[in-house]
Short mmCIF file of C-alpha atoms and ligand atoms in Angstrom, two decimals:
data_model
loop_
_atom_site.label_atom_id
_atom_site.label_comp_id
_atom_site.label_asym_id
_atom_site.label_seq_id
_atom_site.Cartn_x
_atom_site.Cartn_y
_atom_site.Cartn_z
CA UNK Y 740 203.26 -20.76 -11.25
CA UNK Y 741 204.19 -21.77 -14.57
CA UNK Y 742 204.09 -18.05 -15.68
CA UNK Y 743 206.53 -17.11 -12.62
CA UNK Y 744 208.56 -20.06 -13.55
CA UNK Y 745 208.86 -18.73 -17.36
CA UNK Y 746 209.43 -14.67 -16.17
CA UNK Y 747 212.05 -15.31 -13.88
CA UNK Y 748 213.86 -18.02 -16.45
CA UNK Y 749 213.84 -14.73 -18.74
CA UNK Y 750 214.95 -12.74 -16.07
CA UNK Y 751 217.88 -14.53 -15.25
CA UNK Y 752 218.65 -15.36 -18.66
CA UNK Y 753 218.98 -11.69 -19.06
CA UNK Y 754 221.17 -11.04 -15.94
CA UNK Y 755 223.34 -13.77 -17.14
CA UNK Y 756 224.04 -12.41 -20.70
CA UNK Y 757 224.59 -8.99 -18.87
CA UNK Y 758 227.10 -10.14 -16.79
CA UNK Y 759 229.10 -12.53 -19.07
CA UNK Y 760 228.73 -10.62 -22.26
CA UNK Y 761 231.81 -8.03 -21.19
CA UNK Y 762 234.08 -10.90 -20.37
CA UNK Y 763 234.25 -12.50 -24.05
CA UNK Y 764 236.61 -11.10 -26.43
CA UNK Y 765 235.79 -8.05 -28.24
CA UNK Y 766 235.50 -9.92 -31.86
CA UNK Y 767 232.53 -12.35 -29.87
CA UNK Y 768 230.50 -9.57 -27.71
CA UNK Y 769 227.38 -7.87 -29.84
CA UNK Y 770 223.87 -8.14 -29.89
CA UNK Y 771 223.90 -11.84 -31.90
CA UNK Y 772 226.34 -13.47 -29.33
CA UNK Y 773 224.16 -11.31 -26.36
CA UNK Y 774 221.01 -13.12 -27.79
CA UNK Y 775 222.66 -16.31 -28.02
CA UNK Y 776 223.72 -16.30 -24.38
CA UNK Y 777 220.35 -14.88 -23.34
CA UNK Y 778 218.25 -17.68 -24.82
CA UNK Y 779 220.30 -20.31 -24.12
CA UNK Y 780 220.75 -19.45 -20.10
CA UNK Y 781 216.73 -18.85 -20.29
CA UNK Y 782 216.69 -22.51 -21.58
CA UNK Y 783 218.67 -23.32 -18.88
CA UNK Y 784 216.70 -21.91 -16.12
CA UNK Y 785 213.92 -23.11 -17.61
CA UNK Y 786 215.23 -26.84 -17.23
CA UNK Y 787 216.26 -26.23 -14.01
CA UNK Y 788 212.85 -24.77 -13.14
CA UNK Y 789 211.33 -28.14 -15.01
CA UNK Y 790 209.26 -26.68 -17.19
CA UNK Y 791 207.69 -28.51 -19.97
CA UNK Y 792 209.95 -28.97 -23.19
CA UNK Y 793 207.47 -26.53 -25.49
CA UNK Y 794 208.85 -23.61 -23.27
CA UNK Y 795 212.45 -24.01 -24.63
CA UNK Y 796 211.17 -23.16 -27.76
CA UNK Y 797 209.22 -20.12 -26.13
CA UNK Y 798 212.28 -18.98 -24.43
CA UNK Y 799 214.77 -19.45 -27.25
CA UNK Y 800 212.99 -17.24 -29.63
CA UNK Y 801 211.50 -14.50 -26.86
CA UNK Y 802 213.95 -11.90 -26.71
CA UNK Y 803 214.84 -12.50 -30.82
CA UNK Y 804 211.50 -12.07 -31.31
CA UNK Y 805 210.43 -9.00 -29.60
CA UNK Y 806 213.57 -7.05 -30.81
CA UNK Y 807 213.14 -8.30 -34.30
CA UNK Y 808 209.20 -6.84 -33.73
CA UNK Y 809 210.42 -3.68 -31.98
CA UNK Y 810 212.54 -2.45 -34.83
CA UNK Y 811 209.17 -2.99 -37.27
CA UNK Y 812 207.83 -0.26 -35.33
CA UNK Y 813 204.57 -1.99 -35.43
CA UNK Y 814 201.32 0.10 -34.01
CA UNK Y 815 200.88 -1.57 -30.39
CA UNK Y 816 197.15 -2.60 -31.71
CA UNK Y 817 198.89 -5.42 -33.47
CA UNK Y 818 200.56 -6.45 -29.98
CA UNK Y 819 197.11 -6.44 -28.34
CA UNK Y 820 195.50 -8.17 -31.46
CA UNK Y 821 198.65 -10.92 -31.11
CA UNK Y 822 197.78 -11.41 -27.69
CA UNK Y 823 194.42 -11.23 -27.93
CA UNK Y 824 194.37 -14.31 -30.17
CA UNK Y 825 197.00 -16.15 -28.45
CA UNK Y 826 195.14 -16.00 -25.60
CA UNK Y 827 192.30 -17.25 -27.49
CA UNK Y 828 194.33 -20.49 -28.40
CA UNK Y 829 196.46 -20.53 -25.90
CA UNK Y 830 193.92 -20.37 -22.87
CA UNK Y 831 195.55 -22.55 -20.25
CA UNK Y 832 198.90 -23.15 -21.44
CA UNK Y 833 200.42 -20.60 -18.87
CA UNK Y 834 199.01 -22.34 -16.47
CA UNK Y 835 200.22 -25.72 -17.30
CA UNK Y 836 197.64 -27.06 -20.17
CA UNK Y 837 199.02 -28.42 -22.71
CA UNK Y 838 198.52 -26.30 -26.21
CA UNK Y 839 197.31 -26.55 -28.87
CA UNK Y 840 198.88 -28.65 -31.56
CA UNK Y 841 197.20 -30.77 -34.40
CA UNK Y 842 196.93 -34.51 -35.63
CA UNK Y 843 197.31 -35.53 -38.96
CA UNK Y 844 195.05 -36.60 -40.77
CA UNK Y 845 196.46 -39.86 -41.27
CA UNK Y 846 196.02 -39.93 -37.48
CA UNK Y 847 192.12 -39.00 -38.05
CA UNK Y 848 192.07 -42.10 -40.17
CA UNK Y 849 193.48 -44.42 -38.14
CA UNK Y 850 190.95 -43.77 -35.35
CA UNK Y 851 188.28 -43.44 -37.84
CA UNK Y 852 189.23 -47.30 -38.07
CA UNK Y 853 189.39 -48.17 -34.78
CA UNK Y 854 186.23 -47.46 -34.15
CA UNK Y 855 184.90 -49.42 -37.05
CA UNK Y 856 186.56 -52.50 -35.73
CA UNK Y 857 184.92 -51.56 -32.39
CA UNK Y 858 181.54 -50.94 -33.46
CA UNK Y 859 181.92 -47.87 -31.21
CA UNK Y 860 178.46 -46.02 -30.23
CA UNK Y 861 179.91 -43.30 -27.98
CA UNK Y 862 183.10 -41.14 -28.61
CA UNK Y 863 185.34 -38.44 -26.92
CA UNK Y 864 187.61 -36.72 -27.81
CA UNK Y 865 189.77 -35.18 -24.67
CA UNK Y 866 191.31 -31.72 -25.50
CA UNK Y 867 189.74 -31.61 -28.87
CA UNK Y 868 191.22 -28.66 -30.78
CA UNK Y 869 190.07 -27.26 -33.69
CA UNK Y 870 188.27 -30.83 -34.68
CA UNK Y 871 190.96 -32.43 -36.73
CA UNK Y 872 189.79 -35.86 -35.55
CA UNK Y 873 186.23 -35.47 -34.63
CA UNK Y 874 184.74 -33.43 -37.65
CA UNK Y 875 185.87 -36.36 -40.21
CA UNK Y 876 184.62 -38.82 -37.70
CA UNK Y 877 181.22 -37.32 -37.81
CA UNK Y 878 181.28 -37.05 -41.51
CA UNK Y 879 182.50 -40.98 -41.90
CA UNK Y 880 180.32 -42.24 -38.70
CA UNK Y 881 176.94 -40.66 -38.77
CA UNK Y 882 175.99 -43.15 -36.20
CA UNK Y 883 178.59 -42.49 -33.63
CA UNK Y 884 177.94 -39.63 -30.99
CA UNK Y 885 180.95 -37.71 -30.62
CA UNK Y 886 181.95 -35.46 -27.72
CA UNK Y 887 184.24 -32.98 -27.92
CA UNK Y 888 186.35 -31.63 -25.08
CA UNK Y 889 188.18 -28.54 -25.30
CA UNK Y 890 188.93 -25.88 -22.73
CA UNK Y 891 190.28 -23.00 -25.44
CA UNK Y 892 188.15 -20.75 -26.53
CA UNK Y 893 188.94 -20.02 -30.04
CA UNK Y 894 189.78 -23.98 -30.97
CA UNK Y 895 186.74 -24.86 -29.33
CA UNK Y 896 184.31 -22.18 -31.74
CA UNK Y 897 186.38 -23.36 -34.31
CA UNK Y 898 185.38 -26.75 -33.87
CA UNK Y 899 182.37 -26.00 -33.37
CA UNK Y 900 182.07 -24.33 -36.39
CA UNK Y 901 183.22 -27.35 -38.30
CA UNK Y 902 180.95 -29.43 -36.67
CA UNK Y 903 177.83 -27.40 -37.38
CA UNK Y 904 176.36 -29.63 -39.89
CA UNK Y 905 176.72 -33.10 -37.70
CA UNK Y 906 174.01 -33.35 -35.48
CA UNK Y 907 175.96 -36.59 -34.29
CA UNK Y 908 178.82 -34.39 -33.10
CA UNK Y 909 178.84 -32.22 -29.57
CA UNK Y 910 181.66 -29.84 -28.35
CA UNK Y 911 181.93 -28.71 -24.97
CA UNK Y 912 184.03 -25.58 -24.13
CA UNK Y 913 184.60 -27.33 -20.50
CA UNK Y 914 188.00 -29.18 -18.43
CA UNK Y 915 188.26 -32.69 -19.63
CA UNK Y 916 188.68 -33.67 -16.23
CA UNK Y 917 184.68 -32.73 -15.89
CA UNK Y 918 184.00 -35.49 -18.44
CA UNK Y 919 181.68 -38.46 -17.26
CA UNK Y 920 184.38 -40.84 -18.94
CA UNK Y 921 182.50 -43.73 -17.98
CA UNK Y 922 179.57 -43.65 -21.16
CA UNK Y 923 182.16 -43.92 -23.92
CA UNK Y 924 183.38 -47.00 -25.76
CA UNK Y 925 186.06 -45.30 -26.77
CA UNK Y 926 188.35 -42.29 -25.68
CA UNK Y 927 191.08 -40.51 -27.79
CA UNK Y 928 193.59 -38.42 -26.24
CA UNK Y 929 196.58 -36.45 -27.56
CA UNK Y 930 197.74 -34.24 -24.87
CA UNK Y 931 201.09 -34.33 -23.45
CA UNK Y 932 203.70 -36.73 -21.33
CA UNK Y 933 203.49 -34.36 -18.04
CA UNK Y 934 199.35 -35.63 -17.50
CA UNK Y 935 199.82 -39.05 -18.25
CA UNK Y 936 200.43 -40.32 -15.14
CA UNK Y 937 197.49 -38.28 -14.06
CA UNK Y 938 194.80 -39.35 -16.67
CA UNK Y 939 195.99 -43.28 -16.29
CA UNK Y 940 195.07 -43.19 -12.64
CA UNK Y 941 191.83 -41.17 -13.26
CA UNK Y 942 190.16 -43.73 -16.19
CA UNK Y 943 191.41 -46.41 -15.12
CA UNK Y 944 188.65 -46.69 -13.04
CA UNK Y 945 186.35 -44.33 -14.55
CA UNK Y 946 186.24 -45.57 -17.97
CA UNK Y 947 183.81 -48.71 -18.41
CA UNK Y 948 185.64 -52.06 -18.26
CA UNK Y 949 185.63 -52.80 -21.72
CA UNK Y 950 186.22 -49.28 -23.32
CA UNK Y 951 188.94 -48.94 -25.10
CA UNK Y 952 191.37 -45.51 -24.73
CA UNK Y 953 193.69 -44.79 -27.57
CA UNK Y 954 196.62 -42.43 -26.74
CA UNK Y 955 198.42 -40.64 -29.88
CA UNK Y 956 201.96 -40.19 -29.12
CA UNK Y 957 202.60 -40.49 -25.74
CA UNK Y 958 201.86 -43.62 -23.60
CA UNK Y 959 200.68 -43.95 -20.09
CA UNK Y 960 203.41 -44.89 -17.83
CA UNK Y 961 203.28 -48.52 -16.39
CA UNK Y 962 200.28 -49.08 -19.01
CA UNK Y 963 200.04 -52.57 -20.75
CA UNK Y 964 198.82 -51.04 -24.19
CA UNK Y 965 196.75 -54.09 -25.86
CA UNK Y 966 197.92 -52.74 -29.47
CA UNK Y 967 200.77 -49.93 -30.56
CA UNK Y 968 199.16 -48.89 -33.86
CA UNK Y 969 201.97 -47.38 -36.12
CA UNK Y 970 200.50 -44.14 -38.87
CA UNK Y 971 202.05 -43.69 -41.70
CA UNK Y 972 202.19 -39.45 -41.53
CA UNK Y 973 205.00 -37.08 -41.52
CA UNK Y 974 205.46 -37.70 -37.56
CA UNK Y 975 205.48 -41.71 -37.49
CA UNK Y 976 202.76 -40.90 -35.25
CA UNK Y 977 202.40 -44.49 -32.95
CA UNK Y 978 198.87 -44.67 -31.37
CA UNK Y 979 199.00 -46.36 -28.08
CA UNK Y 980 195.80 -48.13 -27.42
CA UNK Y 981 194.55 -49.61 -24.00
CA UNK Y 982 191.81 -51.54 -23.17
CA UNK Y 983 190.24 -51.25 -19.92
CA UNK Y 984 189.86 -54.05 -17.23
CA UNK Y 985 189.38 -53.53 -14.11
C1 SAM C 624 197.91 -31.33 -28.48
S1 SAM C 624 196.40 -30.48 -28.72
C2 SAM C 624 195.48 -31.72 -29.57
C3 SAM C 624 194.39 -31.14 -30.43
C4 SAM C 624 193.52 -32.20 -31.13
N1 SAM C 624 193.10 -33.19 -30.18
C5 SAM C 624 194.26 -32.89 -32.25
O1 SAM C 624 194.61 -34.05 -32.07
O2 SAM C 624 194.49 -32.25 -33.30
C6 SAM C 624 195.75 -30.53 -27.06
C7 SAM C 624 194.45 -29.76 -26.89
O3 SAM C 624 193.98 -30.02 -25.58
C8 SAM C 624 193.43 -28.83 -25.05
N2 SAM C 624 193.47 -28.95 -23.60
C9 SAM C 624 194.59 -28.96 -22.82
N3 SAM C 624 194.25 -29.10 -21.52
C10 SAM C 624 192.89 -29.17 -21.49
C11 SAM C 624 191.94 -29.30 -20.43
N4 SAM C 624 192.33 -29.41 -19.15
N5 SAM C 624 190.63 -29.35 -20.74
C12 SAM C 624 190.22 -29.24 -22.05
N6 SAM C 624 191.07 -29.10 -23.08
C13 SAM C 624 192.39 -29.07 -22.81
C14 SAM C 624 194.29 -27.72 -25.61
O4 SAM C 624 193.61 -26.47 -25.62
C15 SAM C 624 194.57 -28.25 -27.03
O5 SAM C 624 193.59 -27.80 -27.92
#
């Protein structure tokens, strides 16, 4: 659906610049005012369509993009390569996942503290990426047993790449929603606004009373968070952290 949603945003986006184009003055119509109108009515329809926000990016620099590649005249290998590896990283996102984008590592600290205060045992990470927070927790917590979620094929190998020498550290190239969330002490998600109302209603009940759930950047809605911890990265990254009672 969300691949419909983003063709036909394109598609009228097009069919807009098309038609209003000839009616601006002669000194304003060519192909950087056409690309201009294109993008932003694709924006537009992509709003209107509620898409997530990432997709205004996407849409902005679509047509710019492939006209800017067209005139390289690039062998179409390195099309199929591109989207061979996008794919690769960007496994669900047409679909609605959210993609992949990485935490500092000031964030990587800050959790790497948390669960010292908690005397954590068991760890997951949900949508785990390339590792950015569970390969230094393995390094720093040899103890802890780390789980690693991550539906993306190509973040996931990565990951598990990383991980290789940490027997203390697991990756599984499954949904987080498949994730027995109850044997953790602590969760750490950083995933998107759109699936926080979701994930709330899921652990609230299925994590263990007790377990803690830290959410980086985005809190869930209606959620008392017991602490807001603030990092000190390029981001201002806040770390929303809930405890579980039930
Ligand atoms: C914003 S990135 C965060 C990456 C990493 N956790 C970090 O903090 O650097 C979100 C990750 O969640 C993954 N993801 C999104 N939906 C998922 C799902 N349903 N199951 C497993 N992984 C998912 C994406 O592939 C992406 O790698």
């Amino acid at each position: 659906m969300t691949l419909y949603k983003a063709m036909l945003a394109q598609l009228f986006g097009l069919i807009t610049a098309i038609g209003l184009n000839p009616l601006l003055p002669l000194e304003f119509s060519g192909l950087v005012t056409f690309l201009i109108l294109q993008s932003s009515s694709a924006m537009l329809y992509s709003s209107l369509f509620k898409q997530p926000r990432w997709w205004l990016i996407i849409h902005t620099l679509f047509l710019p993009s492939a006209l800017a590649l067209h005139s390289l005249e690039l062998s179409a290998h390195w099309y199929l390569l591109t989207l061979i590896l996008l794919t690769l990283v960007f496994w669900g996102t047409v679909k609605g996942d959210v993609p992949l984008f990485l935490s500092s590592a000031e964030v990587a600290n800050s959790v790497s503290q948390i669960i010292t205060q908690e005397s954590a045992q068991y760890f997951a990470e949900l949508g785990a990426g390339i590792g950015t927070i569970t390969v230094p927790l393995a390094q720093q917590h040899p103890q802890l047993v780390i789980n690693a979620w991550e539906r993306a094929p190509l973040p996931w190998a990565i990951n598990v790449l990383r991980s290789r020498h940490y027997a203390n550290s697991h990756c599984y190239r499954s949904d987080l929603w498949n994730c027995d969330f109850n044997q953790y002490d602590v969760i750490f998600v950083f995933l998107s606004p759109a699936v926080m109302p979701e994930l709330g209603a899921k652990l609230q009940t299925a994590m263990r009373p007790g377990s803690l759930l830290i959410s980086s950047s985005f809190a869930i809605p209606d959620w008392e968070p017991e602490t807001i911890k603030q990092v000190n990265d390029l981001a201002k990254t806040q770390l929303y952290c809930y405890r579980i009672n039930y």
